[in-house]
């Protein structure tokens, strides 16, 4: 973060806008940059972003925002970029039209869940529109092996925050990331680079702005989808399926993800854990959740077109395992270890039992996983089926559960309780 002289800012804004700055207010966010709201003579307002680097900054950002605007994405209108050089660095100013509103991440406690979900789905549609574009420059994002120094920092941070169990998760994540680091990615569309609730501006309960395009550029769609899952924050990081529901208005999210969400999610989680300024405890635990989900699922990469994103072998275009199962139906195939305690639980076809608070602790759905790993709903004591891996015979309250030879049945005693069978799949 730099501290820019007011005179330098005034000069840059006057050069771009042709008017003097009457008022300057610092804005939160902006990452490595300074961000200001500048009130101009005559009453209008603009956003001024300031970066100090060895080379000129914001070179491609205005062009990429114009591309997005042409595709119906409400990016800020870029007004101009100015550079001021000194002996060692370049001070870059990017002046943008101001979009009034509040970031989505600040509204979680104020809006009802139905509005938050609708806004998340609308965000998914905007993200899909971004991914339809061929980038005119920008920052390229690809899979890469973990940095050794960053990995060492991650192990120290996790060991301090969580202990040996967390260290083991990081080690498994590093192994996975190294194994998939050099997979070919094919043509790369435009990615936003930091598509998060904090960068979605909401006014009158609708998204009116998508901001912070600094790291936009060529990347697989899975790059943006994975970062959302790791970093969107509660509750949005558990609403990837809602995001993809909106995405599907424009393009098939499963095809777009191409099975690469786990690789990018693990890579980003490891990168965050290895920051020089350590991530906070909440971020550390979220990163470990994501790494554990994919590394323990045995994911080894895409298995071909038409399969679910992430781990797997689930052969339905509507599924996105291992994070969620669209529905539990006979014939759905999984692999042992894919369904874990942090999976969402969905209802029968046409029913949605994912939303928080909808599942009840006193209802006991029973599901089997046959030896060939087909999933079958055996009995529903409610209309809320769940999926669990074969951990042994079911013990049903009030009496034994019927068992056919060659099948292993299990049950969920408490959908939100702490006494779940090992490996059970429950809604968070």
XYZ file of C-alpha atoms in Angstrom:
428
model
C 0.000 0.000 0.000
C 1.378 3.417 -0.962
C 0.391 6.815 0.317
C -0.082 9.146 -2.621
C 0.380 12.894 -2.446
C -2.880 14.773 -2.920
C -1.242 17.003 -5.527
C -0.345 13.988 -7.681
C -3.897 12.670 -7.465
C -5.411 16.047 -8.290
C -3.187 16.363 -11.344
C -4.054 12.879 -12.639
C -7.812 13.343 -12.182
C -7.738 16.792 -13.788
C -5.858 15.342 -16.760
C -8.506 12.635 -17.229
C -11.702 14.481 -16.263
C -10.822 18.096 -16.974
C -12.084 19.150 -13.548
C -10.614 19.769 -10.103
C -11.035 17.425 -7.130
C -13.121 19.062 -4.405
C -13.310 16.077 -2.065
C -11.315 12.864 -1.625
C -12.426 9.915 0.546
C -10.465 6.698 0.997
C -12.384 3.502 0.228
C -11.845 0.109 1.810
C -10.577 -2.786 -0.278
C -8.482 -2.511 -3.384
C -5.905 -5.140 -2.420
C -2.408 -3.812 -3.069
C -3.750 -0.491 -4.355
C -5.153 2.667 -2.880
C -8.765 3.374 -3.817
C -10.500 6.738 -3.439
C -13.858 8.308 -4.141
C -13.209 11.713 -5.646
C -15.860 14.407 -5.702
C -15.332 16.723 -8.679
C -16.183 20.343 -9.140
C -19.664 20.395 -10.611
C -20.961 17.593 -8.386
C -20.088 14.295 -10.097
C -17.974 11.531 -8.502
C -15.320 9.157 -9.821
C -13.271 6.321 -8.372
C -9.491 6.699 -8.454
C -7.293 3.628 -8.058
C -3.595 4.152 -7.451
C -0.806 1.577 -7.843
C 2.957 1.867 -7.464
C 5.059 -0.716 -9.312
C 8.312 -0.936 -11.294
C 6.254 -0.921 -14.513
C 3.043 0.860 -15.593
C -0.091 -0.716 -14.088
C -3.738 -0.946 -15.240
C -2.518 -1.481 -18.815
C -5.249 -3.916 -19.902
C -7.920 -3.344 -17.262
C -9.869 -0.588 -19.088
C -9.991 -2.591 -22.310
C -11.214 -5.725 -20.502
C -13.912 -3.769 -18.668
C -15.134 -2.366 -21.977
C -15.307 -5.910 -23.339
C -17.379 -6.991 -20.361
C -19.682 -3.983 -20.622
C -20.375 -4.847 -24.255
C -21.449 -8.338 -23.116
C -23.975 -6.945 -20.632
C -21.780 -7.072 -17.520
C -22.139 -3.887 -15.417
C -18.446 -3.081 -15.095
C -17.498 0.534 -14.303
C -16.896 2.749 -17.305
C -13.137 3.417 -17.522
C -12.446 7.125 -17.931
C -8.678 7.102 -18.303
C -5.282 5.953 -17.055
C -2.318 8.164 -16.167
C 1.279 7.205 -15.309
C 3.866 9.263 -13.440
C 7.445 7.937 -13.439
C 10.193 8.569 -10.935
C 13.693 7.100 -10.635
C 12.636 3.724 -9.231
C 8.964 3.128 -9.973
C 5.812 4.153 -11.815
C 2.792 5.664 -10.104
C -0.320 4.589 -12.052
C -3.794 6.148 -11.747
C -6.928 4.467 -13.100
C -10.017 6.709 -13.071
C -13.405 4.988 -13.262
C -17.036 5.955 -13.241
C -18.512 5.574 -9.742
C -21.262 2.969 -9.257
C -23.357 3.742 -6.144
C -24.355 0.833 -3.938
C -23.005 -1.619 -1.394
C -20.920 -4.736 -1.886
C -22.848 -7.998 -1.634
C -20.640 -9.291 1.185
C -21.926 -6.536 3.501
C -25.571 -7.537 3.034
C -25.524 -11.081 4.402
C -27.063 -10.139 7.723
C -29.603 -7.718 6.267
C -31.317 -9.469 3.366
C -33.466 -12.596 3.583
C -31.945 -15.823 2.306
C -34.165 -15.863 -0.793
C -32.790 -12.474 -1.873
C -29.206 -13.506 -1.206
C -29.686 -16.679 -3.236
C -31.309 -14.743 -6.082
C -28.404 -12.293 -6.121
C -25.933 -15.186 -6.089
C -27.665 -16.786 -9.073
C -27.635 -13.421 -10.867
C -23.913 -13.222 -10.138
C -23.487 -16.635 -11.754
C -25.170 -15.369 -14.911
C -22.808 -12.385 -15.047
C -19.809 -14.656 -14.511
C -20.915 -16.847 -17.412
C -21.179 -13.758 -19.619
C -17.607 -12.861 -18.712
C -16.473 -16.372 -19.631
C -17.969 -16.088 -23.118
C -15.376 -13.450 -24.033
C -11.961 -13.844 -25.643
C -9.629 -11.691 -23.518
C -7.854 -8.725 -25.038
C -4.805 -9.028 -22.804
C -4.736 -9.265 -19.024
C -3.171 -11.585 -16.471
C -2.946 -15.234 -17.511
C -3.940 -17.798 -14.849
C -2.894 -21.435 -15.152
C -2.301 -24.421 -12.921
C 1.144 -24.359 -11.370
C 3.019 -26.430 -8.797
C 3.121 -25.105 -5.234
C 6.026 -22.836 -4.378
C 8.385 -24.518 -1.891
C 8.865 -21.427 0.262
C 5.119 -20.750 0.357
C 4.469 -24.393 1.254
C 6.888 -24.135 4.154
C 5.065 -21.032 5.417
C 1.713 -22.811 5.001
C 2.879 -25.747 7.110
C 4.011 -23.406 9.869
C 0.754 -21.421 9.815
C -1.461 -24.501 9.808
C 0.607 -26.272 12.433
C 0.208 -23.275 14.722
C -3.527 -22.791 14.078
C -4.733 -26.378 13.801
C -1.978 -28.850 14.640
C -0.766 -32.084 13.053
C -4.099 -32.977 11.457
C -4.021 -29.733 9.479
C -0.421 -30.292 8.435
C -1.393 -33.676 7.011
C -4.164 -32.050 4.968
C -1.735 -29.496 3.533
C 0.735 -32.225 2.594
C -1.988 -34.116 0.722
C -3.013 -30.918 -1.037
C 0.553 -30.232 -2.127
C 0.803 -33.757 -3.512
C -2.399 -33.281 -5.518
C -1.380 -29.821 -6.774
C 1.991 -31.078 -7.981
C 0.386 -34.033 -9.735
C -2.001 -31.901 -11.795
C 0.101 -28.757 -12.250
C 1.027 -29.295 -15.878
C -2.258 -30.524 -17.312
C -3.122 -28.923 -20.672
C -5.956 -26.407 -20.370
C -6.995 -25.654 -23.954
C -8.319 -22.258 -25.113
C -8.641 -19.759 -22.280
C -11.585 -17.324 -22.143
C -11.714 -14.152 -20.076
C -11.788 -14.650 -16.303
C -12.481 -11.874 -13.814
C -9.671 -12.936 -11.509
C -11.338 -11.924 -8.229
C -15.036 -12.673 -8.689
C -16.270 -12.404 -5.112
C -19.249 -10.926 -3.234
C -16.973 -8.076 -2.129
C -16.636 -7.044 -5.794
C -20.352 -7.170 -6.633
C -22.111 -3.855 -6.086
C -25.784 -4.108 -5.104
C -28.377 -1.358 -5.207
C -32.126 -1.785 -4.749
C -31.584 -5.557 -4.337
C -29.975 -6.062 -7.743
C -26.386 -6.276 -8.941
C -25.476 -2.977 -10.565
C -21.690 -3.296 -10.677
C -18.854 -5.812 -11.043
C -15.665 -4.077 -9.896
C -11.918 -4.720 -9.403
C -10.756 -6.086 -12.759
C -7.075 -5.728 -11.945
C -6.289 -9.440 -12.344
C -8.713 -10.211 -15.188
C -7.287 -12.137 -18.109
C -7.077 -15.534 -19.830
C -7.986 -18.476 -17.572
C -10.218 -21.553 -17.511
C -13.695 -20.803 -16.119
C -12.826 -23.187 -13.277
C -10.369 -20.564 -12.010
C -13.148 -18.123 -11.057
C -15.476 -20.889 -9.837
C -12.791 -22.369 -7.603
C -11.801 -19.067 -6.052
C -15.427 -18.378 -5.215
C -15.629 -21.710 -3.387
C -12.501 -20.968 -1.360
C -12.806 -17.238 -0.675
C -16.361 -15.975 -1.163
C -17.042 -16.110 2.578
C -20.012 -17.393 4.534
C -22.614 -18.242 3.276
C -21.532 -17.737 -0.331
C -18.641 -20.168 -0.346
C -21.182 -22.943 0.247
C -23.461 -21.675 -2.511
C -21.433 -22.691 -5.558
C -24.445 -24.650 -6.744
C -26.605 -21.513 -6.565
C -23.932 -19.602 -8.482
C -23.922 -22.336 -11.133
C -27.706 -22.245 -11.366
C -27.426 -18.674 -12.629
C -24.420 -19.577 -14.764
C -26.603 -22.138 -16.545
C -28.778 -19.339 -17.959
C -25.885 -18.625 -20.322
C -23.735 -21.765 -20.489
C -23.445 -25.247 -18.991
C -21.348 -24.792 -15.825
C -20.203 -28.421 -15.795
C -18.799 -28.196 -19.302
C -17.271 -24.809 -18.538
C -15.552 -26.109 -15.399
C -14.116 -29.050 -17.372
C -13.413 -30.955 -14.176
C -10.740 -28.464 -13.076
C -12.406 -26.795 -10.075
C -10.656 -29.096 -7.539
C -7.210 -28.380 -8.966
C -7.662 -24.605 -8.938
C -9.404 -24.668 -5.543
C -6.603 -26.631 -3.897
C -3.967 -24.476 -5.581
C -5.582 -21.234 -4.397
C -6.130 -22.580 -0.879
C -2.470 -23.555 -0.643
C -1.417 -20.148 -1.944
C -3.510 -18.369 0.690
C -2.108 -20.556 3.459
C 1.398 -19.664 2.304
C 1.001 -15.878 2.339
C 3.811 -13.952 4.034
C 1.159 -12.160 6.064
C -0.629 -15.258 7.397
C -4.319 -15.699 6.708
C -6.672 -15.411 9.668
C -8.041 -18.411 11.537
C -11.356 -18.413 9.637
C -9.580 -18.373 6.265
C -7.143 -21.068 7.375
C -9.964 -23.399 8.327
C -11.855 -22.751 5.109
C -8.749 -23.499 3.047
C -8.239 -26.739 4.944
C -11.881 -27.735 4.408
C -11.510 -27.307 0.655
C -8.162 -29.104 0.432
C -9.436 -31.962 2.581
C -12.578 -32.289 0.463
C -10.703 -32.791 -2.788
C -7.445 -34.378 -1.674
C -9.213 -37.047 0.390
C -11.690 -37.703 -2.421
C -8.819 -39.051 -4.482
C -9.398 -36.612 -7.351
C -6.860 -37.086 -10.128
C -8.154 -34.807 -12.817
C -10.803 -34.614 -15.517
C -12.088 -37.990 -16.674
C -13.639 -36.939 -19.945
C -16.486 -34.890 -21.361
C -19.948 -35.199 -19.897
C -18.858 -36.106 -16.386
C -19.409 -34.125 -13.255
C -16.984 -31.438 -12.179
C -14.547 -32.412 -9.500
C -13.877 -35.900 -8.423
C -15.108 -38.280 -9.804
C -16.830 -40.499 -12.075
C -20.325 -39.307 -11.289
C -21.809 -39.558 -14.735
C -24.563 -36.998 -14.823
C -24.152 -33.514 -16.294
C -26.319 -32.151 -13.484
C -23.938 -33.279 -10.732
C -20.971 -31.409 -9.347
C -19.289 -33.831 -6.976
C -17.800 -34.084 -4.529
C -19.160 -30.760 -3.261
C -22.783 -31.525 -3.988
C -25.088 -34.131 -5.455
C -27.903 -32.689 -7.537
C -30.196 -35.486 -6.471
C -29.991 -38.969 -5.042
C -31.308 -41.482 -7.545
C -30.779 -45.185 -8.204
C -27.985 -45.646 -10.699
C -25.924 -42.662 -9.639
C -22.330 -43.838 -9.381
C -19.723 -42.721 -6.889
C -16.371 -43.982 -5.680
C -15.671 -44.939 -2.099
C -14.406 -41.888 -0.238
C -16.023 -39.315 -2.504
C -19.047 -38.640 -0.343
C -17.902 -36.968 2.836
C -19.327 -35.258 5.904
C -19.137 -31.823 4.274
C -21.336 -32.665 1.298
C -24.622 -31.005 0.708
C -27.666 -33.220 0.892
C -30.281 -32.837 -1.799
C -33.816 -34.132 -1.964
C -35.577 -36.170 -4.594
C -35.787 -34.917 -8.164
C -37.538 -31.578 -8.089
C -37.011 -31.106 -4.351
C -34.359 -28.963 -2.682
C -33.221 -29.925 0.790
C -29.960 -27.994 0.684
C -30.977 -24.707 2.274
C -29.749 -24.223 5.793
C -32.273 -25.056 8.450
C -34.493 -27.089 6.162
C -33.183 -30.491 7.265
C -34.470 -31.705 10.607
C -32.483 -33.669 13.150
C -35.351 -35.962 14.073
C -35.801 -37.430 10.581
C -33.689 -40.406 9.537
C -33.243 -41.052 5.815
C -31.545 -44.369 5.030
C -29.429 -44.893 1.929
C -27.268 -47.736 0.667
C -24.140 -47.866 -1.395
C -23.925 -51.206 -3.164
C -20.579 -52.998 -3.529
C -20.376 -51.769 -7.123
C -20.778 -48.244 -5.722
C -24.234 -47.577 -7.114
C -26.269 -45.380 -4.808
C -29.785 -46.512 -3.958
C -32.391 -44.960 -1.713
C -33.470 -47.855 0.485
C -36.055 -46.265 2.731
C -37.117 -42.761 3.528
C -38.520 -42.128 6.953
C -38.977 -38.605 5.581
C -38.749 -37.126 2.098
C -35.134 -36.096 2.700
C -32.767 -38.706 1.266
C -29.060 -38.437 1.989
C -25.971 -40.269 0.776
C -23.446 -42.085 2.941
C -20.585 -44.422 2.016
C -20.620 -48.094 3.054
C -19.423 -48.006 6.655
C -21.290 -51.057 7.883
C -24.777 -52.353 8.697
C -27.463 -49.887 9.593
C -28.728 -49.748 13.155
C -32.168 -48.237 12.943
C -33.756 -46.758 16.076
C -36.500 -49.127 17.206
C -35.323 -52.228 15.442
C -32.990 -53.785 12.860
C -33.090 -52.585 9.302
C -33.640 -55.264 6.592
C -30.498 -56.106 4.688
C -30.108 -57.963 1.408
C -27.015 -60.118 0.895
C -24.058 -58.257 -0.550
C -25.275 -54.797 0.447
C -24.067 -52.487 3.144
C -26.588 -50.093 4.626
C -26.034 -47.109 6.843
C -28.147 -44.375 8.283
C -27.937 -40.825 9.568
C -29.019 -40.537 13.152
C -28.595 -36.746 13.466
C -28.269 -34.631 10.356
C -26.671 -31.764 12.255
C -25.437 -33.635 15.296
C -21.976 -34.569 16.421
C -22.621 -38.337 16.633
C -22.620 -39.100 12.926
C -21.302 -42.359 11.500
C -17.809 -41.941 10.128
C -17.954 -40.601 6.589
C -21.603 -39.595 6.659
C -22.797 -36.954 4.237
C -24.783 -34.161 5.793
C -25.824 -30.662 4.996
C -23.641 -28.057 6.711
